[in-house]
Coordinates of C-alpha atoms in Angstrom, one line a residue:
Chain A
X10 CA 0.0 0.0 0.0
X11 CA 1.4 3.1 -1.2
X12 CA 0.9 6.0 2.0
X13 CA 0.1 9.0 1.0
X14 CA 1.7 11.9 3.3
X15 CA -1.1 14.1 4.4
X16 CA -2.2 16.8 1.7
X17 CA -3.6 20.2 3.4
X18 CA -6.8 21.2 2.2
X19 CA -6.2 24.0 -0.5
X20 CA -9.1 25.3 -1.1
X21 CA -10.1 26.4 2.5
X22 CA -12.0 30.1 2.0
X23 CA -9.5 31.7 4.3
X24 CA -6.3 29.9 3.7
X25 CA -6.0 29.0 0.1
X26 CA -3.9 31.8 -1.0
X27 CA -1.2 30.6 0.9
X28 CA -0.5 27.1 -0.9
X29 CA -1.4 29.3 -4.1
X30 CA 1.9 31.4 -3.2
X31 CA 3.7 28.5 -1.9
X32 CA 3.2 26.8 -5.7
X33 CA 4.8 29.6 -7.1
X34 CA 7.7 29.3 -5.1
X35 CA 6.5 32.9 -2.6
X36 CA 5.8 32.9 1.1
X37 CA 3.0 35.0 2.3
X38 CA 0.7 36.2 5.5
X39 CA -2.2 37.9 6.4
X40 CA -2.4 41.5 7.7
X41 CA -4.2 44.0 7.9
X42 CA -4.1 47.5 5.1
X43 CA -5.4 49.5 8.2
X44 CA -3.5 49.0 11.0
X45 CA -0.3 46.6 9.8
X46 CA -0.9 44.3 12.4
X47 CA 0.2 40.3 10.9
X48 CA -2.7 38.0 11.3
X49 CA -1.8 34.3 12.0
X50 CA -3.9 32.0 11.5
X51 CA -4.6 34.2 8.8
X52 CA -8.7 35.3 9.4
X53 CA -10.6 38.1 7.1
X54 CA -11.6 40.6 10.2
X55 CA -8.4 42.4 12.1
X56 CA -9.3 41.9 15.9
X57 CA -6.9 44.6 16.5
X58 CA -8.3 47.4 14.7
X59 CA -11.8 46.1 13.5
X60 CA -11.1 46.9 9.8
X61 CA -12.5 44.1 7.3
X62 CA -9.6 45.3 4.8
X63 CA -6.8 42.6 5.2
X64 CA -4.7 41.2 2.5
X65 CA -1.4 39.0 1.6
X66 CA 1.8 40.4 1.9
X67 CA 5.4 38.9 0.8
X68 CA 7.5 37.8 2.9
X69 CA 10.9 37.6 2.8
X70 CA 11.3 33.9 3.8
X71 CA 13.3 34.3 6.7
X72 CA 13.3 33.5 10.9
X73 CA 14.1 32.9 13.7
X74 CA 14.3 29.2 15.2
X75 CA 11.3 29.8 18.3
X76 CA 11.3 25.6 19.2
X77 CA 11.6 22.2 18.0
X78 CA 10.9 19.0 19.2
X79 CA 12.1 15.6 17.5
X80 CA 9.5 12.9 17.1
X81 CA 11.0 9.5 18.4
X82 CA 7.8 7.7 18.6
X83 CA 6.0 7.6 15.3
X84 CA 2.1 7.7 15.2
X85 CA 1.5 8.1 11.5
X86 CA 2.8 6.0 8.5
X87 CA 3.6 8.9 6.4
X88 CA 6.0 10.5 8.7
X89 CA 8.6 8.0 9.6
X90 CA 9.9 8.7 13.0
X91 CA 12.8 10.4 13.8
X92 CA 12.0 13.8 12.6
X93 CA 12.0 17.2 13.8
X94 CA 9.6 20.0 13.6
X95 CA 10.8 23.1 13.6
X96 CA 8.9 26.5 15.1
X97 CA 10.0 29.6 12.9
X98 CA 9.4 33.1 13.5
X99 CA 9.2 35.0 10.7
X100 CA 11.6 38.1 10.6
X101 CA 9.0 40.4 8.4
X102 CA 5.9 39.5 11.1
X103 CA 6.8 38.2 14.8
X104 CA 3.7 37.6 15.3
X105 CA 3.6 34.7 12.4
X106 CA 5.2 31.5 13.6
X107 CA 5.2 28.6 10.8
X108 CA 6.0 24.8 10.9
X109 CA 8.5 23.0 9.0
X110 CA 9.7 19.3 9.0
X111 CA 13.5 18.2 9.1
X112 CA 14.3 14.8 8.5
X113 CA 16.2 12.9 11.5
X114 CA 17.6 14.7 14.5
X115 CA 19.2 18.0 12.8
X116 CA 21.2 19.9 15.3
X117 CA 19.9 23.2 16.3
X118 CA 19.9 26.1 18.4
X119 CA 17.2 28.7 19.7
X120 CA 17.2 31.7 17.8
X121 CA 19.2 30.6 15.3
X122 CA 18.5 32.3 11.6
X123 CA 15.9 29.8 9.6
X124 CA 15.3 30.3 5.7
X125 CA 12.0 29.2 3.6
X126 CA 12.3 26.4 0.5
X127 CA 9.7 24.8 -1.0
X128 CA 8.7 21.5 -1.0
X129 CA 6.2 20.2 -4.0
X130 CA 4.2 17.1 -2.8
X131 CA 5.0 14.6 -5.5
X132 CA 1.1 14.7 -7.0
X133 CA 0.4 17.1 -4.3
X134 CA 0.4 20.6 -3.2
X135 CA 3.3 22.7 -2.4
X136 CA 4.8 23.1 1.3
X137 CA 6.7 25.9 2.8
X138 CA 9.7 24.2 4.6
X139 CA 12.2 26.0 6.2
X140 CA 16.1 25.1 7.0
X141 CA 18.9 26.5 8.7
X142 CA 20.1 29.3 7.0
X143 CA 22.9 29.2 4.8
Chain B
X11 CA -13.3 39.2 33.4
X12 CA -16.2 40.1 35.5
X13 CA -15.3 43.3 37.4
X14 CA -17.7 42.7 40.8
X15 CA -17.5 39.5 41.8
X16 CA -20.8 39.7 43.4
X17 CA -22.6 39.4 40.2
X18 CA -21.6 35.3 40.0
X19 CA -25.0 34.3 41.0
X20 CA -24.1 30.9 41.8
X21 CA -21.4 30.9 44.3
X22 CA -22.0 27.5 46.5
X23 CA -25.9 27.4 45.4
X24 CA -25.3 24.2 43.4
X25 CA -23.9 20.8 44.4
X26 CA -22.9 17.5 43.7
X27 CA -24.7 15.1 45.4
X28 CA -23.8 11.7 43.4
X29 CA -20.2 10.6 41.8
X30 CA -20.3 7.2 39.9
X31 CA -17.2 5.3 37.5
X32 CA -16.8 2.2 35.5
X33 CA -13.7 0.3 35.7
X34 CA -10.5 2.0 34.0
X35 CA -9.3 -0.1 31.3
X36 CA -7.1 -1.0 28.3
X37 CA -10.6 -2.8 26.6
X38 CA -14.0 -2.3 28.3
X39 CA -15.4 -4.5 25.7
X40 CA -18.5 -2.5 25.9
X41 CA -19.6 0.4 23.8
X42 CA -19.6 4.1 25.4
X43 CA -23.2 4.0 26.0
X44 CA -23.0 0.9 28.0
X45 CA -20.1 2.7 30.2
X46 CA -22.1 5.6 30.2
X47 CA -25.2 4.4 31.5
X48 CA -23.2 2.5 34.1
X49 CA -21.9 5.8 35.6
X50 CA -25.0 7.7 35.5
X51 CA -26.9 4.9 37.7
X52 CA -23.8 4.3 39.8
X53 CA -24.1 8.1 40.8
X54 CA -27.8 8.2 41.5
X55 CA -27.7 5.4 43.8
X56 CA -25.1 7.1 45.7
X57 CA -27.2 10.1 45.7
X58 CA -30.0 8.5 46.7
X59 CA -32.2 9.5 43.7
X60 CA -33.3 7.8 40.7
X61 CA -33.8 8.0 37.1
X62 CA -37.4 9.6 37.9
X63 CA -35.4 12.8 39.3
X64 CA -33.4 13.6 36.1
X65 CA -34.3 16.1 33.8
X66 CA -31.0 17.5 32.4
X67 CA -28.0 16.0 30.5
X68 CA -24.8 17.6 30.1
X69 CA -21.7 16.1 28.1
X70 CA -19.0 17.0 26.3
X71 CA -18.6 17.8 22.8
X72 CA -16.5 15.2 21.4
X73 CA -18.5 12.3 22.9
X74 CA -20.0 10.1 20.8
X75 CA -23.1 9.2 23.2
X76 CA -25.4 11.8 23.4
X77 CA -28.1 12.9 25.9
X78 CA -31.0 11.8 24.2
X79 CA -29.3 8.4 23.7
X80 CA -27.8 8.1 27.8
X81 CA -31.5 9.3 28.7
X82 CA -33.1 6.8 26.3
X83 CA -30.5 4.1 28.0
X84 CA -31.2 5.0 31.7
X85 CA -35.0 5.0 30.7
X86 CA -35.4 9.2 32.0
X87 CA -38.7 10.0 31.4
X88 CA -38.5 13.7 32.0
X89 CA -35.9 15.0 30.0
X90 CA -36.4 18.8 29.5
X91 CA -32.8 20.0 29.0
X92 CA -29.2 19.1 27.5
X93 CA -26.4 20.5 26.6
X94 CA -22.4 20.3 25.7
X95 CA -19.4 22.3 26.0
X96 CA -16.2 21.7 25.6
X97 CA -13.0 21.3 23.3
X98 CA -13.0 17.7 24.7
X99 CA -10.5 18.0 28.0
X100 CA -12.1 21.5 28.6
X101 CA -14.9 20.0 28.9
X102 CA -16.3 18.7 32.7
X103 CA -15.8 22.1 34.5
X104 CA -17.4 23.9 32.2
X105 CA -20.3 20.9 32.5
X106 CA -20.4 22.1 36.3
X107 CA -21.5 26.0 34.7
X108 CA -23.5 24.4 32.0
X109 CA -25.5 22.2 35.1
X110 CA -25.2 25.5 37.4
X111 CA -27.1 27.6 34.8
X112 CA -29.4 25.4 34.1
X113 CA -31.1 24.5 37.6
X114 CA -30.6 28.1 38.4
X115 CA -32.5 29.1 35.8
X116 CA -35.2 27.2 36.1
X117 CA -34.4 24.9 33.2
X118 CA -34.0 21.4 35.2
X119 CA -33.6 20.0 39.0
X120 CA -31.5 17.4 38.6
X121 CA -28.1 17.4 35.9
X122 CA -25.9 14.4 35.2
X123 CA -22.9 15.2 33.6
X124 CA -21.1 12.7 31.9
X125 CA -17.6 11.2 29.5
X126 CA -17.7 8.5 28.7
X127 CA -14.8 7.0 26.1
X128 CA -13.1 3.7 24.7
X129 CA -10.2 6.1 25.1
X130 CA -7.7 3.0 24.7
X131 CA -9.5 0.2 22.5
X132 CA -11.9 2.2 19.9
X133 CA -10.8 5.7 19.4
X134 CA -7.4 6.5 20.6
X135 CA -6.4 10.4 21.4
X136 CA -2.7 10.1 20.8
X137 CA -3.1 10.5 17.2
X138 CA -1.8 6.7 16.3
X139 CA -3.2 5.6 13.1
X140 CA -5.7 9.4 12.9
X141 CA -6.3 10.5 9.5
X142 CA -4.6 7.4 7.7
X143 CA -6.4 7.6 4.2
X144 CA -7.9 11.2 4.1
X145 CA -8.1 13.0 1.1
X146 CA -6.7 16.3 2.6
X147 CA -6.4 17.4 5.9
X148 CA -7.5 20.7 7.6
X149 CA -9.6 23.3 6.1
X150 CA -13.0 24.8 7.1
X151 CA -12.0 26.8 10.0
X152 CA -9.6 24.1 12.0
X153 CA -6.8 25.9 10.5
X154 CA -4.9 22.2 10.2
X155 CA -3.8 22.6 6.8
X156 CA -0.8 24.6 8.9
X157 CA 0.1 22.2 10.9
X158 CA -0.7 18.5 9.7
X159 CA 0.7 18.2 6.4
X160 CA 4.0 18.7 8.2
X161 CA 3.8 16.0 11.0
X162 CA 2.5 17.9 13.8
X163 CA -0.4 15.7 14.4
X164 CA -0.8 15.4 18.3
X165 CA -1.5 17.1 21.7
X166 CA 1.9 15.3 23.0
X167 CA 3.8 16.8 20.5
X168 CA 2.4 20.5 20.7
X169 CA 3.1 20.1 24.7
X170 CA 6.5 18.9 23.6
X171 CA 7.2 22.2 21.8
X172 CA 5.6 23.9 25.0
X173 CA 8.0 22.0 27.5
X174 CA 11.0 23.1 25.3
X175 CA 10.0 27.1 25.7
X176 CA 9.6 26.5 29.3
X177 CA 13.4 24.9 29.7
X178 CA 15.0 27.4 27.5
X179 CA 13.4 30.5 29.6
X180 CA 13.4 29.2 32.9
X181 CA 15.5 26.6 33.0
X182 CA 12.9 23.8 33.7
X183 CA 14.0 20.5 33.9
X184 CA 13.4 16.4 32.7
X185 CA 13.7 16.1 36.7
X186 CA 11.2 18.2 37.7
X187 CA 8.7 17.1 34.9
X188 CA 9.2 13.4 36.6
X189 CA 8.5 15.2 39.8
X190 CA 4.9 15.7 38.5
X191 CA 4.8 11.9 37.2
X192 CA 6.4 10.5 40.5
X193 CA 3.8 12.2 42.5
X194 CA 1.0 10.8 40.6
X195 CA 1.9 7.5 40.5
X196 CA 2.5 7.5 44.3
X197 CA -1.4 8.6 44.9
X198 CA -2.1 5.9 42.1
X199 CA 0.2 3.1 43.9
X200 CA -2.5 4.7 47.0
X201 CA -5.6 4.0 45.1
X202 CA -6.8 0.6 44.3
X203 CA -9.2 1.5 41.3
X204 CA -6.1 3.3 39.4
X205 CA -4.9 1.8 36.0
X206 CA -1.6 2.1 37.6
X207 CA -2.2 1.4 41.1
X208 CA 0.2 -2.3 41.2
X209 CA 3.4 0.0 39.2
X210 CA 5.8 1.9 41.9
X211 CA 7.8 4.7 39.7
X212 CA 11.5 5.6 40.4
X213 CA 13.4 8.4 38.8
X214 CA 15.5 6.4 37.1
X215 CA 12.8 4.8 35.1
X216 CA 11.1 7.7 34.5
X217 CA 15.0 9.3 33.2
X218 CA 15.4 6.1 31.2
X219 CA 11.9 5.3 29.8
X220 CA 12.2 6.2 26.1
X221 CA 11.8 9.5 24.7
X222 CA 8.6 10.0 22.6
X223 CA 8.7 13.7 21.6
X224 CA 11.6 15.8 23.1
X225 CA 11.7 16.8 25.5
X226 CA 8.6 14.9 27.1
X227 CA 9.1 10.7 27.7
X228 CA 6.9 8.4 28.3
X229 CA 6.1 8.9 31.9
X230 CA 5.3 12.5 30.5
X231 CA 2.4 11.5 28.7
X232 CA -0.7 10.3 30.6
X233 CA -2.5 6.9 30.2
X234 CA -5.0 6.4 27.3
X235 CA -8.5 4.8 29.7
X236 CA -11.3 3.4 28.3
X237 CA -14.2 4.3 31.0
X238 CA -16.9 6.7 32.0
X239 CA -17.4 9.2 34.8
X240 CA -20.7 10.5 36.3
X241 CA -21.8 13.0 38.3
X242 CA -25.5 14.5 39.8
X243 CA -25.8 17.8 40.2
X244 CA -28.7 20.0 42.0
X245 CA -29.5 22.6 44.2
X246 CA -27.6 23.0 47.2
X247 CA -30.6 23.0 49.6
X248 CA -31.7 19.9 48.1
X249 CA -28.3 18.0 48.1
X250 CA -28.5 18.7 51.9
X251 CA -31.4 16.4 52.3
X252 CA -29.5 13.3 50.2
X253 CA -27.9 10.6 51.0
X254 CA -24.0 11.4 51.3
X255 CA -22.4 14.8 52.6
X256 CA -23.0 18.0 50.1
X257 CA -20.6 19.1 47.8
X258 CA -21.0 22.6 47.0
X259 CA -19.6 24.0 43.9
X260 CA -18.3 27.6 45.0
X261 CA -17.0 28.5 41.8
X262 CA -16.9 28.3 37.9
X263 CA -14.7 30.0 35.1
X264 CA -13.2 29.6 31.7
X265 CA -10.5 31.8 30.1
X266 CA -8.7 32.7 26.7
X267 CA -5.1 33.3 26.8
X268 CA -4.9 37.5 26.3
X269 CA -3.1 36.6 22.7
X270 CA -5.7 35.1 21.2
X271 CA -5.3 32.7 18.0
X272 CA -8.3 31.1 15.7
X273 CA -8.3 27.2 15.3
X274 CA -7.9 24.2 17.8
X275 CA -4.6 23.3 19.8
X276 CA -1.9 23.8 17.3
X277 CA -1.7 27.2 16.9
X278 CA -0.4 27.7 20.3
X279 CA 2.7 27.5 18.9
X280 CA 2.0 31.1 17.5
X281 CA 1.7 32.9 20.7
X282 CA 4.2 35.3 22.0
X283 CA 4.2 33.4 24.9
X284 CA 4.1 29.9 23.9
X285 CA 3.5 28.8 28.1
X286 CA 0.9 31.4 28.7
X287 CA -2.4 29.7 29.7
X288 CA -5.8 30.5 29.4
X289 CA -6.4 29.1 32.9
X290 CA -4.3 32.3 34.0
X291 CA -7.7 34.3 32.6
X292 CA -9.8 31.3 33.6
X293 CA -8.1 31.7 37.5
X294 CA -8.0 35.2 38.0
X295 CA -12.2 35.5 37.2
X296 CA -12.6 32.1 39.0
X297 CA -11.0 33.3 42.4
X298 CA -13.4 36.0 42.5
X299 CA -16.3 34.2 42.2
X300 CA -15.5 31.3 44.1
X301 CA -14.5 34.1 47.3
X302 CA -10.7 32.5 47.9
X303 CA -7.8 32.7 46.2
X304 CA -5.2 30.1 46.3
X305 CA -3.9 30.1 49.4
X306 CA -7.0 28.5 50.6
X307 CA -7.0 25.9 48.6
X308 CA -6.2 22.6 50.3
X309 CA -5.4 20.4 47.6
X310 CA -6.1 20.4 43.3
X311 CA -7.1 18.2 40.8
X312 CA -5.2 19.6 37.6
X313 CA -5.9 18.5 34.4
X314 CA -2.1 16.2 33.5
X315 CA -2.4 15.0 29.9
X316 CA 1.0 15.5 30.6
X317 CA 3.6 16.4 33.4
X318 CA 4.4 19.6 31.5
X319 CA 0.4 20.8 31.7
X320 CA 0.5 20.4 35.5
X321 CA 3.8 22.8 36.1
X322 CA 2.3 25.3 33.6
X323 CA -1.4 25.0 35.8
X324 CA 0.9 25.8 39.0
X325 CA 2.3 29.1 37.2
X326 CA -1.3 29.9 35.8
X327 CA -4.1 29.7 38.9
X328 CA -1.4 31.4 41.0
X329 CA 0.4 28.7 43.1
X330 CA 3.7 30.1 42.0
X331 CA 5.3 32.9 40.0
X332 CA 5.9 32.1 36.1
X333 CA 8.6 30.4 36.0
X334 CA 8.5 28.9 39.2
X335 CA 6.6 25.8 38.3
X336 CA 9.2 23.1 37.8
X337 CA 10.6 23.7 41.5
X338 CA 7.8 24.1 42.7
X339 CA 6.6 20.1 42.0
X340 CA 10.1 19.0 42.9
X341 CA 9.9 20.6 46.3
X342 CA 7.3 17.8 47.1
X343 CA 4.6 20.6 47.6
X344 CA 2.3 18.1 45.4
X345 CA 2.7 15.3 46.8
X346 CA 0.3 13.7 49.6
X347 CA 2.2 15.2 52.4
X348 CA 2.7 18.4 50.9
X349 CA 1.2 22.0 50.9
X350 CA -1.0 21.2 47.9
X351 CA -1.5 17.4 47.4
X352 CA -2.6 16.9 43.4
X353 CA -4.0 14.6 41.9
X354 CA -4.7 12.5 44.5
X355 CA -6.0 9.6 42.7
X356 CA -3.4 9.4 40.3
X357 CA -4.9 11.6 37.8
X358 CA -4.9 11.1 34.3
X359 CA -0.9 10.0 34.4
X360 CA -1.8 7.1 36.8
X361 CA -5.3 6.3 37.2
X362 CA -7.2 6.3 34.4
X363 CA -7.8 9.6 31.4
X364 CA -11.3 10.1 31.3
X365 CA -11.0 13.8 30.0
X366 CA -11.4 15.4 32.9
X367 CA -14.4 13.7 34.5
X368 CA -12.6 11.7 36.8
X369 CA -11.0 14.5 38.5
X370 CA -14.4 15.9 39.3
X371 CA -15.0 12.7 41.0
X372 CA -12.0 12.5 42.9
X373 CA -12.2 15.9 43.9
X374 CA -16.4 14.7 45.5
X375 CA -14.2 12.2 46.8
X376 CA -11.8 13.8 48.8
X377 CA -14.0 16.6 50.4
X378 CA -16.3 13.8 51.5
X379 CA -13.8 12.2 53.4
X380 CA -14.4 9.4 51.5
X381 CA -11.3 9.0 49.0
X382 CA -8.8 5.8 49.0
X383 CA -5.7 8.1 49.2
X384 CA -7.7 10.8 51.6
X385 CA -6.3 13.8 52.3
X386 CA -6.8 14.6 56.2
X387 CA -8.9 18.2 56.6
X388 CA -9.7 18.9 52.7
X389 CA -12.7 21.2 52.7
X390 CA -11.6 23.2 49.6
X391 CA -10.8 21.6 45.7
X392 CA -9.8 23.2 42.5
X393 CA -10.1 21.8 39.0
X394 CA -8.9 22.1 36.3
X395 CA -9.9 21.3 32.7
X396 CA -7.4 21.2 29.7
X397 CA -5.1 23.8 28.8
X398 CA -5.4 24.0 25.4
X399 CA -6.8 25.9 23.5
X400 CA -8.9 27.6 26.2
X401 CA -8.6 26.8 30.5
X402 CA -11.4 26.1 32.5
X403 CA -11.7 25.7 36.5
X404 CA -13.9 24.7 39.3
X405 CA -13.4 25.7 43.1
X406 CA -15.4 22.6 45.3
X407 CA -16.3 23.0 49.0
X408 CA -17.2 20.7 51.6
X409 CA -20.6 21.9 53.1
X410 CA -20.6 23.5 56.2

């Protein structure tokens, strides 16, 4: 049986855009046009300022290592155990924080400088990933 | 946050007057509605009441029995309300408002609240074999398309990323983690019912046991149960008159974390403070309606899906600074002998994980008097539900 890995749903109302930018190789957020604030998960209403006009910005494709934790037991066939995920905080938003996944037990640090590739599903949708910087 | 803490109309107005459990098991080898209606009856008949009192149901939101189906089971006749609340773990204290509201609004006398799970044999938490075969994952407002399709799939591994913030800003350690799953296990060894009652725990074998998701190990994670919990709930005036000693419930609050983030559990890993609780917000409102702070609490039932949950609980309802957590359950302070014994039936890392129900019963227990592992002059309980993505807490009193 072949396993699939898990596919995200692209065509969610609120996040699409983002796999959209991912396929073409650009990371992106949410913020709001009125008051700058990043919104992560990305939702359509700033809570911040109460303005209705948010949109997706660029990003540069760089962070900052936040956490990690390597996964020694594994619980799903598609994700062969050890691997690490990685928490990265996004230099362009602090207040965006994205996941990537590292094959094995990559040696890290906190803080350390993270940067975005991007990671085509084979059949499937494109991932952000993110590695140590180079 | 409510600003007068006279306006909680229900301080100590409400009670529990019946607590009932089925085994804890690997395999019930019985369905959820068979443990279910098992729990129910087992805590009228130690109310005294029957299923001709009951007119409310309350449950939580990921159980797959519902009240119609536990009335229909227990053969109520007078059903006139139901509810459920929740996420899942957040569940049972926020039952204890839902049951509060209703009888003091008029809407029913006499509220079960229930969980009821094959937690272990039928439909297992930890993720293990989840979402095998799905088309995509995430999507319609979970916000799991962030966090799935990259292998961050379980509660164990979000609290693992949590437990690594919390060593590399104060400095906690794998030591004082085992602390938490030490204690436990000691009440469990205490408590004959508890899945792990027969299994002493040592350091060592909680340092050596293997590692699951850094930094937690197994003894980090709590059981998976299959088994139900029970409770009755009415006024307090009438629980006076019943057959074992009131249990007034002085106090009920939720709470949101101040950086608030759309979607389930995951996104916790996007707050600026990765080991801020909502049972922080939930504790500061729930102090003032309940009348104490805690000081006066004499011992806690806090909700230990894993060791890390119960030092950030510590740090959140105000038992000790931030920070302060990890020392604080090595000190012993938890344990049975110390200035705030926890989980004193094991809890949910020794005796049995029914979501939270079971420390609702234990904490009945222990103010009756009545516990196997009883603590000597309780009168006051807090409990917790899960921390994620929202806290919820209950302050119990033994009647006057």
């Amino acid at each position: 049986m072949t396993i699939h890995p898990l596919f995200p749903n692209v065509t969610d109302r609120e996040t699409h855009e983002f796999f959209e930018a991912a396929a073409e190789g650009r990371l992106v957020f949410r913020a709001c046009n009125a008051c700058d604030h990043a919104l992560h998960p990305p939702t359509a209403h700033c809570p911040y300022c109460g303005a209705w006009d948010t949109a997706w910005r660029n990003a540069e494709g760089t962070g900052r290592l936040h956490a990690w934790t390597t996964v020694t037991h594994q619980i799903h066939p598609a994700f062969p155990a050890p691997y690490t995920l990685v928490v990265v905080e996004l230099d362009d938003a602090p207040e965006v924080r994205l996941i990537g996944h590292m094959d094995g037990t990559p040696p890290l640090v906190a803080d350390m400088p993270m940067e975005v590739w991007f990671q085509a599903l084979p059949n499937g949708p494109t991932l952000p990933q993110w590695r140590p910087a180079a | 946050m409510l600003d007068d803490e006279t306006a909680f109309l229900g301080r100590d107005k409400c009670a529990v007057a019946g607590i009932g459990q089925t085994a804890f098991a690997r395999d019930s080898g019985r369905s959820v509605l068979s443990l279910a209606t098992e729990a129910a009856l087992k805590a009228l008949e130690d109310a005294g009441l029957t299923v001709d009192d009951v007119d409310g149901i309350v449950r939580a939101d990921v159980d797959t029995v519902t009240p119609y189906s536990l009335a229909a089971a227990l053969g109520v006749n007078n059903l006139s309300y139901w509810g459920d609340t929740g996420p899942g773990g957040v569940a049972p204290c926020m039952m204890m408002g839902l049951a509060i509201g209703a009888i003091l609004s008029g809407q029913a006398k006499t509220v079960i609240a229930f969980r009821s799970l094959n937690g272990r044999s039928e439909a297992r938490l930890g993720g293990s074999g989840q979402r095998v075969g799905a088309e995509t994952v995430g999507g319609f407002g979970t916000y799991d398309e962030y966090y799935l399709p990259y292998g961050l799939l379980s509660a164990g591994q979000t609290f693992a990323l949590m437990a690594q913030r919390h060593m590399l800003e104060y400095g906690t350690t794998a030591e004082q983690l085992g602390a938490v799953a030490l204690a436990c296990r000691e009440h469990a060894n205490l408590t004959p019912h508890a899945q792990m009652q027969s299994k002493p725990l040592t350091m060592d074998e909680y340092l050596s046991a293997r590692m699951i998701s850094t930094p937690l190990r197994l003894f980090d994670f709590c059981l998976e149960s299959d088994g139900a919990c029970a409770v009755v709930i009415t006024t307090a005036e009438r629980a006076r008159d019943l057959r074992k000693p009131s249990v007034l419930i002085s106090g009920v609050a939720g709470g949101a974390p101040p950086d608030r983030r759309a979607g389930m559990m995951f996104p916790v890993v996007t707050r600026q403070d990765m080991t801020d609780l909502g049972g922080r917000r939930a504790g500061e409102t729930l102090w003032k309606r309940a009348g104490l702070g805690p000081s006066e609490i004499d011992i806690a039932q806090l909700y230990d899906c894993f060791t890390i949950s119960v030092i950030l609980q510590l740090e959140a309802y105000g038992f000790c600074a931030k920070g302060e957590g990890g020392p604080f359950a090595a000190s012993g302070a938890i344990r049975r002998d110390g200035s705030l014994p926890i989980n004193t039936g094991g809890g949910h890392l020794s005796e049995g994980y029914v979501h939270g129900m079971n420390h609702i019963v234990q904490a009945v227990r222990q103010l009756r008097g009545e516990a196997d592992m009883q603590i000597a002059g309780a009168e006051t309980c807090l409990v917790t539900g899960g921390p994620l993505p929202v806290g919820s807490s209950v302050v119990f009193r033994k009647a006057s």
